[in-house]
Amino acid sequence: MIEQDLLDDVLAVALSRGADFAEVFAEDVRRGSVSLDDGRIESLASSRDRGAGIRVVAGESTGFAHTADLSPRGLRAAAEAAAAAVKGGTATPTKVSGIATTPGRVLQAPEDVAKATKVNLLRRAEEVARAADQAITQVSARYADTRRRILVANSEGVLAGDDQTKTLFSVSCVATGDTGLQTGHETVGLSIGFELFDRYDVEALAVRAAERALTKLKAIPAPSGTLPVVIGPGSGGVLFHEACGHGLEADLVRKGASAFANRLGEQVASPLVTLIDDGTMAEEWGQFAIDDEGALARRNVLIENGVLVDYLWDGMRARQEGRAPSGNGRRMSYRHLPMVRMTNTYLAGGQTDPDDIIASVDHGVYVARLGGGQVNTASGDFVFGMVEAYLIEDGKLTAPLREGQLIGNGPRVLQLIEAVGNDFEMGPPGTCGKDGQGVPVGDGVPTLKVAELTIGGTAA
Amino acid sequence: MRPDDLLALARRVVDQARPGEEIEVACSYGDSRSIRVYDGEVESLTSADNTGIGVRVLIDGREGFASAGSLDDDVVADMLAEARDNAQFAEADPYVGIARPDGVTAVDVELWRDGVNSVSMDDKIALALELERRVRAASPAVTGVRVAGYSDSAGAFALASTAGIEVATEATSASVSVQALAVDGARTQTGYAYDGARDPRDLDLDKVVRRAVAHAVEMIGASKPATATVELVLDPHLAATVVGLVAGTLTGDRVLKGRSPFVNRVGELVASPALTVADDATDPASLGADSHDGEGLATRRVPLVVDGVLQGFLHDSYTGRRSGAGSTGSAVRGTRGLPGPGIHALHIDAGTSGDLEELIARTDLGVLVFSLAGLHSGVNAVSGDFSVGVEGRMIRNGQLAEPISECTVGSTLQRLLLDISAVGSDLTHLPNGVSTPSLKIGGVTLSGASA
């Protein structure tokens, strides 16, 4: 994207007014998508984004400028603007040299696949979903791919690059019945190419989305109140991402905006809990070779057998603490500053048979799929939507439940985990938002039992 | 780049239309600054140029789109080729197309203020530092400030199409925001507040400091309330959130696809007769004001609910043609995406029930809401089911009482509208472009601890 000599030159400009650290982050992203709705391929969209962000750090202050102009003139102007924003520091640039990285393996690059083939995937999904039942009245589906090439060079001599391909497919159905309109979704996405569709059959995904919508037609209103909750494998990982993971991000910890600040070495969770963030998990949505500061992706254990062992770090926070970065410095695009972000975050599997976990509950709720949520990282309070849930009565799953919310407090839920299943799964691909920046993440859990959570349903 | 330069660029692309092709080009250029401060120091200072272009091509009722973050000639040429190629694979729809001029005259609203350029960077930094300092000093219970910041932008937008539409506008905006922290034993309470204006000199720090501090400090000691039926008292910020959720279901695309709880209900009483709602981008007092919509049509006042009766829906040119209602000038877009019908500047008429204090004083058992959580997952825009987390303070016998958290309110969007029991007279123009008074909603289930 940018010649090595020019990178050295731009970094020298960035440090010319005095600073401790300078960095060039360049990015070239192509996206393609196809959407089907209302019985029709509505539109195909393509986009291209290319540019660079230049960061200059002096002490605790950061100057940042970005530009879509990758010419020597454009890059120097951005470097000067970033340099002018900070004062102090005496770093001298080290000539950049490459570090070895291994980008994810792509068997079939989406850009080489005919658009007609992508269109056909959506048509097949729609046909099958509509045929599933007369009650399926609406189907929409979406295909999207991204190829993101990045380059990071900094005044400490780092020069690294990555080539990140992701492919995603989703289908939604609306079923119409006596209880009104009910929706069912299915989404798959991996950090691989079009070979995603060798792994997943779009027709099977469409049938599953249709079945979810049809099941909900028979659903009863979710109860309200405090009940034991069993969370099924996969999508429940989002709860630990939101309610615990964010609180372990070093930038929030440092500002006292985390419920986990000053608690290293403490028993913060049930001994059954081991929480891991792993950017190296092959093919998962939050996987990469290097983070957006040029650090290699790593597997980081955060909570081990209930004890808090580490936080997540970006380069800036790691330098302040005199430790190695953990590969969690990420940014939404070249237009954004990096900060501490999760990658693939999951609760490790345990020993218990999931059937035994359900059988241990007399009266409670089984959440098969958890939807989006919101968390206050400072207090740890969270709210999550239950997308697919069932009543548990006398140790058995009974009636499907309509949508409702799970409310609780992250640190307290960690203490209340009573059983962890042996059926670990990753959930669907996610986008994590923080301070207005969205980045792709993965998460996962095995079946697990929380002694009590508040359910906000609509049952009288 | 000035608006005229952008328009010339858009026109050059449109002029390349082949026979039978319709082309619409939207492009933008702007510069922005963002300052974050922490602990009395500048944490980061960002300056940037932002460009974008979106090209929409229609061939025989088939639509293709491409966008890019660069206005370089080679990239723009690529995008036109890519949009043409994309159109080959879409399916035809007789209603798809670019907007046609409809004879409505655009209002003249001035969206540019010189302050964004004339106020120095040092003064902008000083503003962010002052905001942080004042929040920290406001109460001994404030233990920290997670982030305080200032940002502004100045930019131009141009749109041209083969239908003969040509629009070029420019606008400025500035905002400040802060999140206050209050450590409460093992928990930390937070209070977030922001303000926005076209000119940095019009930003109101007092208001921001008061709201952020109150929401953090007054939440200290919050506990889970007992399950009960309560009245919700919503200040203008929260009223805007709730009415905004409803208005989001009144867009033409949702209605045509049957994905709104308000389909086929025009002319019916859908809300308290005290409620009148319009989308009005022609109101210069609103920060959402704009002369043109995202397809270059003149904006106009669109009545949505009058005295509780549903009047109609928000349409862009596609949903307007397909429904037969015509565009209401409600297309919203960035340059990086296709336009769609949406809200520009929601306006809720003032009522007669006084200000927030009076609404509280006339509430026997209620909740003054500080924040609603889980709006994305907890509101089903198709069925109208509504179940969201709530934080705030209980109201007992007209007095503010204990803070509450870890609880939800459940209802439906349909019922919330009908259950509005009072509309305040304190019409407020919010920084997000919504203009609304305070509202009170009765008969809402608050789910907390089992009784």
JSON list of C-alpha atoms in Angstrom, two decimals, chain B residues 54-200:
[
{"chain": "B", "resi": 54, "resn": "GLY", "atom": "CA", "xyz": [-22.45, 7.18, -3.57]},
{"chain": "B", "resi": 55, "resn": "VAL", "atom": "CA", "xyz": [-23.53, 6.32, -7.11]},
{"chain": "B", "resi": 56, "resn": "ARG", "atom": "CA", "xyz": [-26.95, 4.86, -7.86]},
{"chain": "B", "resi": 57, "resn": "VAL", "atom": "CA", "xyz": [-27.64, 3.51, -11.33]},
{"chain": "B", "resi": 58, "resn": "LEU", "atom": "CA", "xyz": [-31.02, 2.32, -12.65]},
{"chain": "B", "resi": 59, "resn": "ILE", "atom": "CA", "xyz": [-31.41, 0.28, -15.80]},
{"chain": "B", "resi": 60, "resn": "ASP", "atom": "CA", "xyz": [-34.92, -0.93, -16.69]},
{"chain": "B", "resi": 61, "resn": "GLY", "atom": "CA", "xyz": [-36.13, -0.78, -13.08]},
{"chain": "B", "resi": 62, "resn": "ARG", "atom": "CA", "xyz": [-33.05, -2.57, -11.74]},
{"chain": "B", "resi": 63, "resn": "GLU", "atom": "CA", "xyz": [-30.96, -0.77, -9.17]},
{"chain": "B", "resi": 64, "resn": "GLY", "atom": "CA", "xyz": [-27.24, -0.95, -8.49]},
{"chain": "B", "resi": 65, "resn": "PHE", "atom": "CA", "xyz": [-25.22, 0.99, -5.95]},
{"chain": "B", "resi": 66, "resn": "ALA", "atom": "CA", "xyz": [-21.57, 1.63, -5.19]},
{"chain": "B", "resi": 67, "resn": "SER", "atom": "CA", "xyz": [-19.81, 3.97, -2.80]},
{"chain": "B", "resi": 68, "resn": "ALA", "atom": "CA", "xyz": [-16.32, 5.05, -1.89]},
{"chain": "B", "resi": 69, "resn": "GLY", "atom": "CA", "xyz": [-14.45, 7.19, 0.61]},
{"chain": "B", "resi": 70, "resn": "SER", "atom": "CA", "xyz": [-12.48, 9.05, -2.01]},
{"chain": "B", "resi": 71, "resn": "LEU", "atom": "CA", "xyz": [-13.33, 11.56, -4.74]},
{"chain": "B", "resi": 72, "resn": "ASP", "atom": "CA", "xyz": [-10.25, 10.70, -6.85]},
{"chain": "B", "resi": 73, "resn": "ASP", "atom": "CA", "xyz": [-11.12, 10.41, -10.54]},
{"chain": "B", "resi": 74, "resn": "ASP", "atom": "CA", "xyz": [-10.06, 6.76, -10.83]},
{"chain": "B", "resi": 75, "resn": "VAL", "atom": "CA", "xyz": [-12.10, 5.74, -7.79]},
{"chain": "B", "resi": 76, "resn": "VAL", "atom": "CA", "xyz": [-15.18, 7.65, -8.99]},
{"chain": "B", "resi": 77, "resn": "ALA", "atom": "CA", "xyz": [-14.92, 5.99, -12.41]},
{"chain": "B", "resi": 78, "resn": "ASP", "atom": "CA", "xyz": [-14.63, 2.57, -10.70]},
{"chain": "B", "resi": 79, "resn": "MET", "atom": "CA", "xyz": [-17.75, 3.25, -8.65]},
{"chain": "B", "resi": 80, "resn": "LEU", "atom": "CA", "xyz": [-19.83, 4.17, -11.69]},
{"chain": "B", "resi": 81, "resn": "ALA", "atom": "CA", "xyz": [-18.71, 0.97, -13.42]},
{"chain": "B", "resi": 82, "resn": "GLU", "atom": "CA", "xyz": [-19.39, -1.09, -10.30]},
{"chain": "B", "resi": 83, "resn": "ALA", "atom": "CA", "xyz": [-22.88, 0.40, -9.77]},
{"chain": "B", "resi": 84, "resn": "ARG", "atom": "CA", "xyz": [-23.73, -0.36, -13.41]},
{"chain": "B", "resi": 85, "resn": "ASP", "atom": "CA", "xyz": [-22.51, -3.91, -13.01]},
{"chain": "B", "resi": 86, "resn": "ASN", "atom": "CA", "xyz": [-24.50, -4.35, -9.78]},
{"chain": "B", "resi": 87, "resn": "ALA", "atom": "CA", "xyz": [-27.69, -3.19, -11.52]},
{"chain": "B", "resi": 88, "resn": "GLN", "atom": "CA", "xyz": [-27.44, -6.15, -13.91]},
{"chain": "B", "resi": 89, "resn": "PHE", "atom": "CA", "xyz": [-28.07, -8.59, -11.08]},
{"chain": "B", "resi": 90, "resn": "ALA", "atom": "CA", "xyz": [-30.92, -6.88, -9.24]},
{"chain": "B", "resi": 91, "resn": "GLU", "atom": "CA", "xyz": [-34.54, -7.74, -10.06]},
{"chain": "B", "resi": 92, "resn": "ALA", "atom": "CA", "xyz": [-36.76, -5.19, -11.71]},
{"chain": "B", "resi": 93, "resn": "ASP", "atom": "CA", "xyz": [-39.38, -3.29, -9.74]},
{"chain": "B", "resi": 94, "resn": "PRO", "atom": "CA", "xyz": [-41.54, -0.73, -11.57]},
{"chain": "B", "resi": 95, "resn": "TYR", "atom": "CA", "xyz": [-41.48, 1.62, -8.57]},
{"chain": "B", "resi": 96, "resn": "VAL", "atom": "CA", "xyz": [-37.71, 1.71, -8.15]},
{"chain": "B", "resi": 97, "resn": "GLY", "atom": "CA", "xyz": [-36.08, 4.87, -9.40]},
{"chain": "B", "resi": 98, "resn": "ILE", "atom": "CA", "xyz": [-34.55, 8.16, -8.52]},
{"chain": "B", "resi": 99, "resn": "ALA", "atom": "CA", "xyz": [-36.62, 11.08, -7.27]},
{"chain": "B", "resi": 100, "resn": "ARG", "atom": "CA", "xyz": [-38.46, 13.30, -9.78]},
{"chain": "B", "resi": 101, "resn": "PRO", "atom": "CA", "xyz": [-38.79, 17.03, -9.07]},
{"chain": "B", "resi": 102, "resn": "ASP", "atom": "CA", "xyz": [-42.24, 17.53, -7.50]},
{"chain": "B", "resi": 103, "resn": "GLY", "atom": "CA", "xyz": [-42.58, 21.29, -7.54]},
{"chain": "B", "resi": 104, "resn": "VAL", "atom": "CA", "xyz": [-42.32, 21.78, -3.79]},
{"chain": "B", "resi": 105, "resn": "THR", "atom": "CA", "xyz": [-40.22, 24.83, -2.95]},
{"chain": "B", "resi": 106, "resn": "ALA", "atom": "CA", "xyz": [-37.42, 24.27, -0.47]},
{"chain": "B", "resi": 107, "resn": "VAL", "atom": "CA", "xyz": [-37.29, 26.37, 2.69]},
{"chain": "B", "resi": 108, "resn": "ASP", "atom": "CA", "xyz": [-34.26, 28.53, 3.18]},
{"chain": "B", "resi": 109, "resn": "VAL", "atom": "CA", "xyz": [-32.58, 27.28, 6.36]},
{"chain": "B", "resi": 110, "resn": "GLU", "atom": "CA", "xyz": [-29.07, 28.45, 7.16]},
{"chain": "B", "resi": 111, "resn": "LEU", "atom": "CA", "xyz": [-27.13, 25.47, 8.52]},
{"chain": "B", "resi": 112, "resn": "TRP", "atom": "CA", "xyz": [-23.68, 27.09, 8.43]},
{"chain": "B", "resi": 113, "resn": "ARG", "atom": "CA", "xyz": [-22.18, 29.05, 11.31]},
{"chain": "B", "resi": 114, "resn": "ASP", "atom": "CA", "xyz": [-18.72, 30.55, 11.27]},
{"chain": "B", "resi": 115, "resn": "GLY", "atom": "CA", "xyz": [-17.92, 29.62, 14.87]},
{"chain": "B", "resi": 116, "resn": "VAL", "atom": "CA", "xyz": [-16.61, 26.18, 13.94]},
{"chain": "B", "resi": 117, "resn": "ASN", "atom": "CA", "xyz": [-13.84, 27.91, 11.97]},
{"chain": "B", "resi": 118, "resn": "SER", "atom": "CA", "xyz": [-13.44, 31.15, 13.91]},
{"chain": "B", "resi": 119, "resn": "VAL", "atom": "CA", "xyz": [-13.20, 29.71, 17.43]},
{"chain": "B", "resi": 120, "resn": "SER", "atom": "CA", "xyz": [-9.57, 28.68, 17.96]},
{"chain": "B", "resi": 121, "resn": "MET", "atom": "CA", "xyz": [-8.48, 25.13, 18.69]},
{"chain": "B", "resi": 122, "resn": "ASP", "atom": "CA", "xyz": [-7.12, 26.32, 22.04]},
{"chain": "B", "resi": 123, "resn": "ASP", "atom": "CA", "xyz": [-10.54, 27.67, 22.99]},
{"chain": "B", "resi": 124, "resn": "LYS", "atom": "CA", "xyz": [-12.19, 24.40, 21.96]},
{"chain": "B", "resi": 125, "resn": "ILE", "atom": "CA", "xyz": [-9.71, 22.47, 24.12]},
{"chain": "B", "resi": 126, "resn": "ALA", "atom": "CA", "xyz": [-10.42, 24.88, 26.97]},
{"chain": "B", "resi": 127, "resn": "LEU", "atom": "CA", "xyz": [-14.14, 24.16, 26.60]},
{"chain": "B", "resi": 128, "resn": "ALA", "atom": "CA", "xyz": [-13.61, 20.40, 26.96]},
{"chain": "B", "resi": 129, "resn": "LEU", "atom": "CA", "xyz": [-11.29, 20.90, 29.94]},
{"chain": "B", "resi": 130, "resn": "GLU", "atom": "CA", "xyz": [-13.78, 23.24, 31.60]},
{"chain": "B", "resi": 131, "resn": "LEU", "atom": "CA", "xyz": [-16.55, 20.69, 31.13]},
{"chain": "B", "resi": 132, "resn": "GLU", "atom": "CA", "xyz": [-14.49, 17.99, 32.83]},
{"chain": "B", "resi": 133, "resn": "ARG", "atom": "CA", "xyz": [-13.39, 20.31, 35.65]},
{"chain": "B", "resi": 134, "resn": "ARG", "atom": "CA", "xyz": [-16.95, 21.47, 36.36]},
{"chain": "B", "resi": 135, "resn": "VAL", "atom": "CA", "xyz": [-18.32, 17.95, 36.47]},
{"chain": "B", "resi": 136, "resn": "ARG", "atom": "CA", "xyz": [-15.61, 16.91, 38.93]},
{"chain": "B", "resi": 137, "resn": "ALA", "atom": "CA", "xyz": [-16.22, 20.01, 41.06]},
{"chain": "B", "resi": 138, "resn": "ALA", "atom": "CA", "xyz": [-20.01, 19.78, 41.01]},
{"chain": "B", "resi": 139, "resn": "SER", "atom": "CA", "xyz": [-20.36, 17.27, 43.82]},
{"chain": "B", "resi": 140, "resn": "PRO", "atom": "CA", "xyz": [-18.05, 15.45, 46.23]},
{"chain": "B", "resi": 141, "resn": "ALA", "atom": "CA", "xyz": [-19.91, 12.29, 45.19]},
{"chain": "B", "resi": 142, "resn": "VAL", "atom": "CA", "xyz": [-18.45, 12.53, 41.67]},
{"chain": "B", "resi": 143, "resn": "THR", "atom": "CA", "xyz": [-15.38, 10.29, 41.83]},
{"chain": "B", "resi": 144, "resn": "GLY", "atom": "CA", "xyz": [-14.24, 10.62, 38.26]},
{"chain": "B", "resi": 145, "resn": "VAL", "atom": "CA", "xyz": [-15.00, 11.46, 34.68]},
{"chain": "B", "resi": 146, "resn": "ARG", "atom": "CA", "xyz": [-14.61, 8.64, 32.22]},
{"chain": "B", "resi": 147, "resn": "VAL", "atom": "CA", "xyz": [-14.39, 10.95, 29.25]},
{"chain": "B", "resi": 148, "resn": "ALA", "atom": "CA", "xyz": [-15.17, 14.53, 28.39]},
{"chain": "B", "resi": 149, "resn": "GLY", "atom": "CA", "xyz": [-15.00, 15.69, 24.83]},
{"chain": "B", "resi": 150, "resn": "TYR", "atom": "CA", "xyz": [-15.66, 18.29, 22.20]},
{"chain": "B", "resi": 151, "resn": "SER", "atom": "CA", "xyz": [-16.10, 17.67, 18.50]},
{"chain": "B", "resi": 152, "resn": "ASP", "atom": "CA", "xyz": [-17.17, 19.67, 15.49]},
{"chain": "B", "resi": 153, "resn": "SER", "atom": "CA", "xyz": [-17.41, 19.44, 11.75]},
{"chain": "B", "resi": 154, "resn": "ALA", "atom": "CA", "xyz": [-17.97, 21.61, 8.72]},
{"chain": "B", "resi": 155, "resn": "GLY", "atom": "CA", "xyz": [-18.99, 20.10, 5.45]},
{"chain": "B", "resi": 156, "resn": "ALA", "atom": "CA", "xyz": [-20.69, 20.30, 2.11]},
{"chain": "B", "resi": 157, "resn": "PHE", "atom": "CA", "xyz": [-23.11, 17.92, 0.39]},
{"chain": "B", "resi": 158, "resn": "ALA", "atom": "CA", "xyz": [-24.13, 17.81, -3.23]},
{"chain": "B", "resi": 159, "resn": "LEU", "atom": "CA", "xyz": [-26.56, 15.69, -5.20]},
{"chain": "B", "resi": 160, "resn": "ALA", "atom": "CA", "xyz": [-27.23, 15.56, -8.92]},
{"chain": "B", "resi": 161, "resn": "SER", "atom": "CA", "xyz": [-29.34, 13.23, -11.02]},
{"chain": "B", "resi": 162, "resn": "THR", "atom": "CA", "xyz": [-30.51, 12.56, -14.56]},
{"chain": "B", "resi": 163, "resn": "ALA", "atom": "CA", "xyz": [-33.99, 13.68, -13.42]},
{"chain": "B", "resi": 164, "resn": "GLY", "atom": "CA", "xyz": [-32.59, 17.20, -13.27]},
{"chain": "B", "resi": 165, "resn": "ILE", "atom": "CA", "xyz": [-32.26, 17.45, -9.52]},
{"chain": "B", "resi": 166, "resn": "GLU", "atom": "CA", "xyz": [-29.29, 19.51, -8.37]},
{"chain": "B", "resi": 167, "resn": "VAL", "atom": "CA", "xyz": [-28.72, 20.39, -4.74]},
{"chain": "B", "resi": 168, "resn": "ALA", "atom": "CA", "xyz": [-25.68, 21.75, -2.92]},
{"chain": "B", "resi": 169, "resn": "THR", "atom": "CA", "xyz": [-25.71, 22.61, 0.78]},
{"chain": "B", "resi": 170, "resn": "GLU", "atom": "CA", "xyz": [-23.26, 23.20, 3.57]},
{"chain": "B", "resi": 171, "resn": "ALA", "atom": "CA", "xyz": [-23.55, 22.85, 7.31]},
{"chain": "B", "resi": 172, "resn": "THR", "atom": "CA", "xyz": [-21.60, 23.02, 10.55]},
{"chain": "B", "resi": 173, "resn": "SER", "atom": "CA", "xyz": [-22.12, 21.27, 13.87]},
{"chain": "B", "resi": 174, "resn": "ALA", "atom": "CA", "xyz": [-20.44, 21.19, 17.26]},
{"chain": "B", "resi": 175, "resn": "SER", "atom": "CA", "xyz": [-21.03, 19.10, 20.36]},
{"chain": "B", "resi": 176, "resn": "VAL", "atom": "CA", "xyz": [-19.75, 18.37, 23.86]},
{"chain": "B", "resi": 177, "resn": "SER", "atom": "CA", "xyz": [-20.30, 15.24, 25.89]},
{"chain": "B", "resi": 178, "resn": "VAL", "atom": "CA", "xyz": [-19.29, 13.88, 29.27]},
{"chain": "B", "resi": 179, "resn": "GLN", "atom": "CA", "xyz": [-19.70, 10.77, 31.38]},
{"chain": "B", "resi": 180, "resn": "ALA", "atom": "CA", "xyz": [-19.54, 11.30, 35.15]},
{"chain": "B", "resi": 181, "resn": "LEU", "atom": "CA", "xyz": [-18.70, 8.45, 37.53]},
{"chain": "B", "resi": 182, "resn": "ALA", "atom": "CA", "xyz": [-19.82, 8.09, 41.13]},
{"chain": "B", "resi": 183, "resn": "VAL", "atom": "CA", "xyz": [-18.38, 5.17, 43.09]},
{"chain": "B", "resi": 184, "resn": "ASP", "atom": "CA", "xyz": [-21.03, 3.62, 45.26]},
{"chain": "B", "resi": 185, "resn": "GLY", "atom": "CA", "xyz": [-19.50, 0.91, 47.46]},
{"chain": "B", "resi": 186, "resn": "ALA", "atom": "CA", "xyz": [-18.66, -1.94, 45.10]},
{"chain": "B", "resi": 187, "resn": "ARG", "atom": "CA", "xyz": [-20.64, -0.37, 42.26]},
{"chain": "B", "resi": 188, "resn": "THR", "atom": "CA", "xyz": [-20.02, 2.62, 40.05]},
{"chain": "B", "resi": 189, "resn": "GLN", "atom": "CA", "xyz": [-22.90, 4.75, 38.84]},
{"chain": "B", "resi": 190, "resn": "THR", "atom": "CA", "xyz": [-22.62, 6.72, 35.62]},
{"chain": "B", "resi": 191, "resn": "GLY", "atom": "CA", "xyz": [-24.28, 9.81, 34.21]},
{"chain": "B", "resi": 192, "resn": "TYR", "atom": "CA", "xyz": [-23.94, 10.74, 30.54]},
{"chain": "B", "resi": 193, "resn": "ALA", "atom": "CA", "xyz": [-24.98, 14.03, 28.97]},
{"chain": "B", "resi": 194, "resn": "TYR", "atom": "CA", "xyz": [-24.29, 15.97, 25.80]},
{"chain": "B", "resi": 195, "resn": "ASP", "atom": "CA", "xyz": [-25.25, 19.11, 23.95]},
{"chain": "B", "resi": 196, "resn": "GLY", "atom": "CA", "xyz": [-25.09, 20.03, 20.30]},
{"chain": "B", "resi": 197, "resn": "ALA", "atom": "CA", "xyz": [-25.37, 23.23, 18.27]},
{"chain": "B", "resi": 198, "resn": "ARG", "atom": "CA", "xyz": [-24.38, 24.61, 14.89]},
{"chain": "B", "resi": 199, "resn": "ASP", "atom": "CA", "xyz": [-21.88, 26.97, 16.55]},
{"chain": "B", "resi": 200, "resn": "PRO", "atom": "CA", "xyz": [-19.58, 26.02, 19.45]}
]
